[in-house]
Each structure stands twice: as C-alpha cells, then as structure tokens.
Coordinates of N, CA, C and O in Angstrom, one line a residue:
M6 N 2.7 -33.6 3.8 CA 1.2 -33.6 3.7 C 1.1 -32.0 2.7 O 1.5 -31.1 3.2
I7 N 0.5 -31.8 1.9 CA -0.1 -30.5 1.3 C -1.1 -29.9 1.8 O -1.9 -30.6 2.1
R8 N -0.9 -28.7 2.2 CA -1.8 -28.1 2.7 C -3.0 -27.2 2.2 O -2.0 -26.2 1.1
N9 N -3.9 -27.0 1.8 CA -5.0 -26.0 1.3 C -4.6 -24.7 1.3 O -4.7 -24.7 2.8
P10 N -5.2 -23.8 0.6 CA -4.9 -22.6 1.0 C -5.7 -22.0 2.1 O -5.3 -20.9 3.0
L11 N -6.7 -22.2 2.1 CA -7.9 -22.0 2.8 C -7.5 -22.3 4.4 O -7.5 -22.1 5.6
A12 N -7.1 -24.1 4.6 CA -6.7 -24.1 5.9 C -5.3 -23.8 6.3 O -5.3 -23.0 7.5
E13 N -4.7 -23.0 5.8 CA -3.2 -22.0 5.6 C -3.7 -21.0 6.3 O -3.5 -20.2 7.7
T14 N -5.0 -19.9 5.7 CA -5.3 -19.0 6.1 C -6.1 -19.0 7.6 O -6.0 -18.4 8.4
W15 N -6.9 -20.1 7.8 CA -7.7 -20.5 8.7 C -6.6 -20.5 10.0 O -6.6 -20.1 11.2
D16 N -5.4 -20.9 10.0 CA -4.4 -21.2 11.1 C -3.9 -19.9 11.0 O -3.4 -19.5 12.5
S17 N -3.5 -19.2 10.3 CA -3.1 -18.0 10.2 C -3.8 -16.7 11.0 O -3.7 -15.7 11.9
L18 N -5.0 -16.8 10.7 CA -5.9 -15.9 11.2 C -6.5 -16.0 12.6 O -6.9 -15.0 13.1
T19 N -6.6 -17.2 13.1 CA -6.7 -17.6 13.9 C -5.8 -17.5 15.3 O -6.2 -17.7 16.6
R20 N -4.9 -17.6 15.0 CA -3.1 -17.6 15.6 C -2.5 -16.6 15.8 O -2.4 -15.9 17.2
T21 N -2.2 -15.5 14.6 CA -1.6 -14.6 14.8 C -2.3 -13.9 13.4 O -1.3 -13.0 12.5
P22 N -3.1 -13.0 13.7 CA -3.7 -12.4 12.6 C -3.5 -10.9 12.4 O -3.5 -10.5 11.6
L23 N -2.4 -10.1 13.6 CA -2.1 -9.2 13.4 C -0.3 -9.0 13.1 O 0.3 -8.1 13.4
V24 N 0.0 -10.3 12.8 CA 1.6 -10.1 12.4 C 1.8 -9.9 10.7 O 0.9 -10.2 9.7
V25 N 2.7 -8.8 10.4 CA 2.6 -8.4 9.5 C 3.8 -9.0 8.5 O 4.6 -9.6 9.0
D26 N 3.6 -9.7 7.6 CA 4.1 -10.5 6.5 C 3.3 -10.6 4.9 O 2.9 -9.6 4.4
P27 N 4.2 -11.0 4.3 CA 3.7 -10.7 2.6 C 2.4 -10.8 2.5 O 1.7 -10.2 1.0
K28 N 1.8 -11.7 3.0 CA 0.4 -12.2 2.5 C -0.7 -11.6 4.0 O -1.8 -11.8 3.4
N29 N -0.3 -11.0 4.7 CA -0.8 -10.8 5.8 C -0.2 -9.1 6.0 O 0.6 -8.9 6.6
Y30 N -1.1 -8.3 5.9 CA -0.6 -6.3 6.6 C -1.7 -5.7 6.5 O -2.9 -6.1 6.1
P31 N -1.8 -5.0 7.3 CA -2.7 -3.6 7.5 C -3.1 -2.9 5.8 O -2.2 -2.7 5.3
L32 N -4.6 -2.3 5.8 CA -4.7 -1.9 4.6 C -4.3 0.0 4.8 O -4.4 0.3 5.8
R33 N -4.6 0.7 3.7 CA -3.7 2.0 3.9 C -4.7 3.0 3.3 O -5.6 2.2 2.4
G34 N -4.9 4.4 3.4 CA -5.5 4.8 2.8 C -7.2 4.9 3.1 O -7.4 4.7 4.4
D35 N -7.8 5.4 2.1 CA -9.4 5.2 2.2 C -9.9 3.8 3.2 O -11.1 4.0 3.4
F36 N -9.1 2.9 2.9 CA -9.1 1.7 3.1 C -9.0 1.0 4.9 O -8.8 -0.2 5.2
A37 N -8.1 2.0 5.2 CA -7.3 1.9 6.4 C -8.1 1.2 7.7 O -7.9 0.4 8.5
V38 N -9.2 2.2 8.1 CA -9.9 1.9 9.1 C -11.8 1.3 8.8 O -12.1 1.9 7.7
I39 N -12.3 0.6 9.9 CA -13.6 0.6 9.5 C -14.4 0.9 11.2 O -13.5 0.7 12.1
T40 N -15.5 1.6 10.8 CA -16.1 1.7 12.1 C -17.4 0.9 12.6 O -17.9 0.6 11.6
R41 N -17.2 0.1 13.4 CA -18.2 -1.1 14.0 C -19.0 -0.6 15.3 O -18.3 -0.5 16.0
D42 N -20.0 -0.6 15.2 CA -21.0 -0.1 16.8 C -19.6 1.0 17.4 O -19.8 1.0 18.7
G43 N -19.8 2.0 16.6 CA -19.0 3.2 17.4 C -17.6 3.3 17.4 O -17.2 4.2 17.8
M44 N -17.0 2.0 17.4 CA -15.5 2.2 17.4 C -14.7 1.6 15.9 O -14.9 1.3 15.1
T45 N -13.7 2.7 16.2 CA -12.9 2.5 15.1 C -11.8 1.1 15.1 O -11.1 1.1 16.3
H46 N -11.6 0.6 13.9 CA -10.6 -0.8 14.0 C -9.9 -0.3 12.6 O -10.2 0.0 12.0
Q47 N -8.8 -0.9 12.7 CA -7.7 -0.9 11.4 C -7.8 -2.2 10.9 O -8.3 -3.3 11.1
R48 N -8.0 -1.9 9.5 CA -8.5 -2.9 8.6 C -7.5 -3.5 8.1 O -6.1 -3.3 7.5
W49 N -7.3 -4.9 8.0 CA -6.1 -5.6 7.6 C -6.8 -6.4 6.5 O -8.1 -6.4 6.1
Q50 N -5.8 -6.7 5.5 CA -5.6 -7.7 4.2 C -4.9 -9.1 4.4 O -3.7 -9.0 4.6
H51 N -5.6 -10.0 4.2 CA -4.9 -11.7 3.9 C -5.0 -12.3 2.3 O -6.5 -12.2 2.1
K52 N -4.1 -12.5 2.0 CA -3.9 -12.9 0.4 C -3.8 -14.4 0.8 O -2.5 -14.8 1.0
P53 N -4.8 -15.2 0.4 CA -4.5 -16.7 0.7 C -4.0 -17.6 -0.4 O -2.9 -18.6 -0.1
T54 N -3.4 -16.9 -1.3 CA -2.6 -17.7 -2.6 C -1.5 -17.0 -3.1 O -1.3 -16.0 -2.5
R55 N -0.5 -17.6 -3.4 CA 0.6 -17.0 -3.8 C 0.3 -15.5 -4.8 O 1.2 -14.7 -4.8
R56 N -0.6 -16.0 -6.1 CA -0.6 -15.2 -6.8 C -1.5 -13.8 -6.5 O -1.6 -13.1 -7.0
G57 N -2.4 -14.0 -5.1 CA -2.7 -12.7 -4.7 C -4.3 -12.8 -5.4 O -4.7 -11.5 -5.3
D58 N -4.7 -13.8 -6.4 CA -6.4 -13.4 -6.5 C -7.2 -13.2 -5.9 O -8.5 -13.3 -6.1
A59 N -6.9 -13.7 -4.8 CA -7.9 -13.4 -3.4 C -7.5 -12.8 -2.7 O -6.5 -12.8 -2.1
R60 N -8.8 -12.2 -2.1 CA -8.2 -11.4 -0.9 C -9.5 -11.2 0.5 O -10.3 -11.4 0.0
I61 N -8.5 -11.6 1.8 CA -10.0 -11.7 2.9 C -9.0 -10.1 3.3 O -8.2 -9.8 3.8
W62 N -10.4 -9.2 3.7 CA -10.1 -8.2 4.6 C -10.9 -8.4 6.1 O -12.1 -9.1 6.4
F63 N -10.3 -8.0 6.9 CA -10.8 -8.2 8.3 C -10.3 -7.1 9.4 O -9.3 -6.4 9.0
Y64 N -10.7 -7.2 10.7 CA -10.4 -6.4 11.5 C -10.3 -7.2 12.8 O -11.2 -7.9 12.9
G65 N -9.3 -6.8 13.7 CA -9.5 -7.6 15.0 C -10.2 -6.7 16.0 O -10.0 -5.5 16.1
T66 N -10.5 -7.5 17.1 CA -10.7 -6.6 18.7 C -10.4 -7.2 19.7 O -9.8 -8.5 19.4
Q67 N -10.5 -7.0 20.6 CA -9.9 -7.5 21.9 C -11.1 -8.6 22.3 O -12.3 -8.3 22.2
P68 N -10.3 -9.6 22.8 CA -11.4 -10.9 23.1 C -11.9 -10.8 24.5 O -11.4 -9.9 25.0
R69 N -13.4 -11.1 24.4 CA -14.2 -11.0 25.4 C -13.8 -11.6 26.3 O -13.4 -12.7 26.3
S70 N -14.1 -11.3 27.9 CA -13.7 -12.0 29.2 C -14.8 -12.3 29.7 O -16.0 -12.3 29.6

C-alpha cells in the first residue's frame, strides 16, 4: 500500500513527535524556541516530503491528566 505524505506525517507527529531523524528535528537559532502562555517551548520542524518543499513547525507540551 502506498501512503500519502500527510498520513505519514500524522502518524509520526502523533506517535513520536520528539524523535530526531532527517525529516524531524529541533530548529536552531532565532527559531529554536517559542513562548506561549508565558511558557517557553523548543520548536521543531517536520518535512513531510522527500524534497523538503513543505515544512511543519510545531512544539510539544506535556499531556494534561
């Protein structure tokens, strides 16, 4: 079965969002952190395609109980 890059991205970002690999890694420099609601978070980038022509920026938070 051939999977679409968006389906692969969803699986990756919902299962192992903070695993570093060639398509998923923390940003550096001025883009490395983001502040939301007074908390600072490490910002990540995910490239859903092999060519890398699309990018998704995200940050993770601890799950609420």
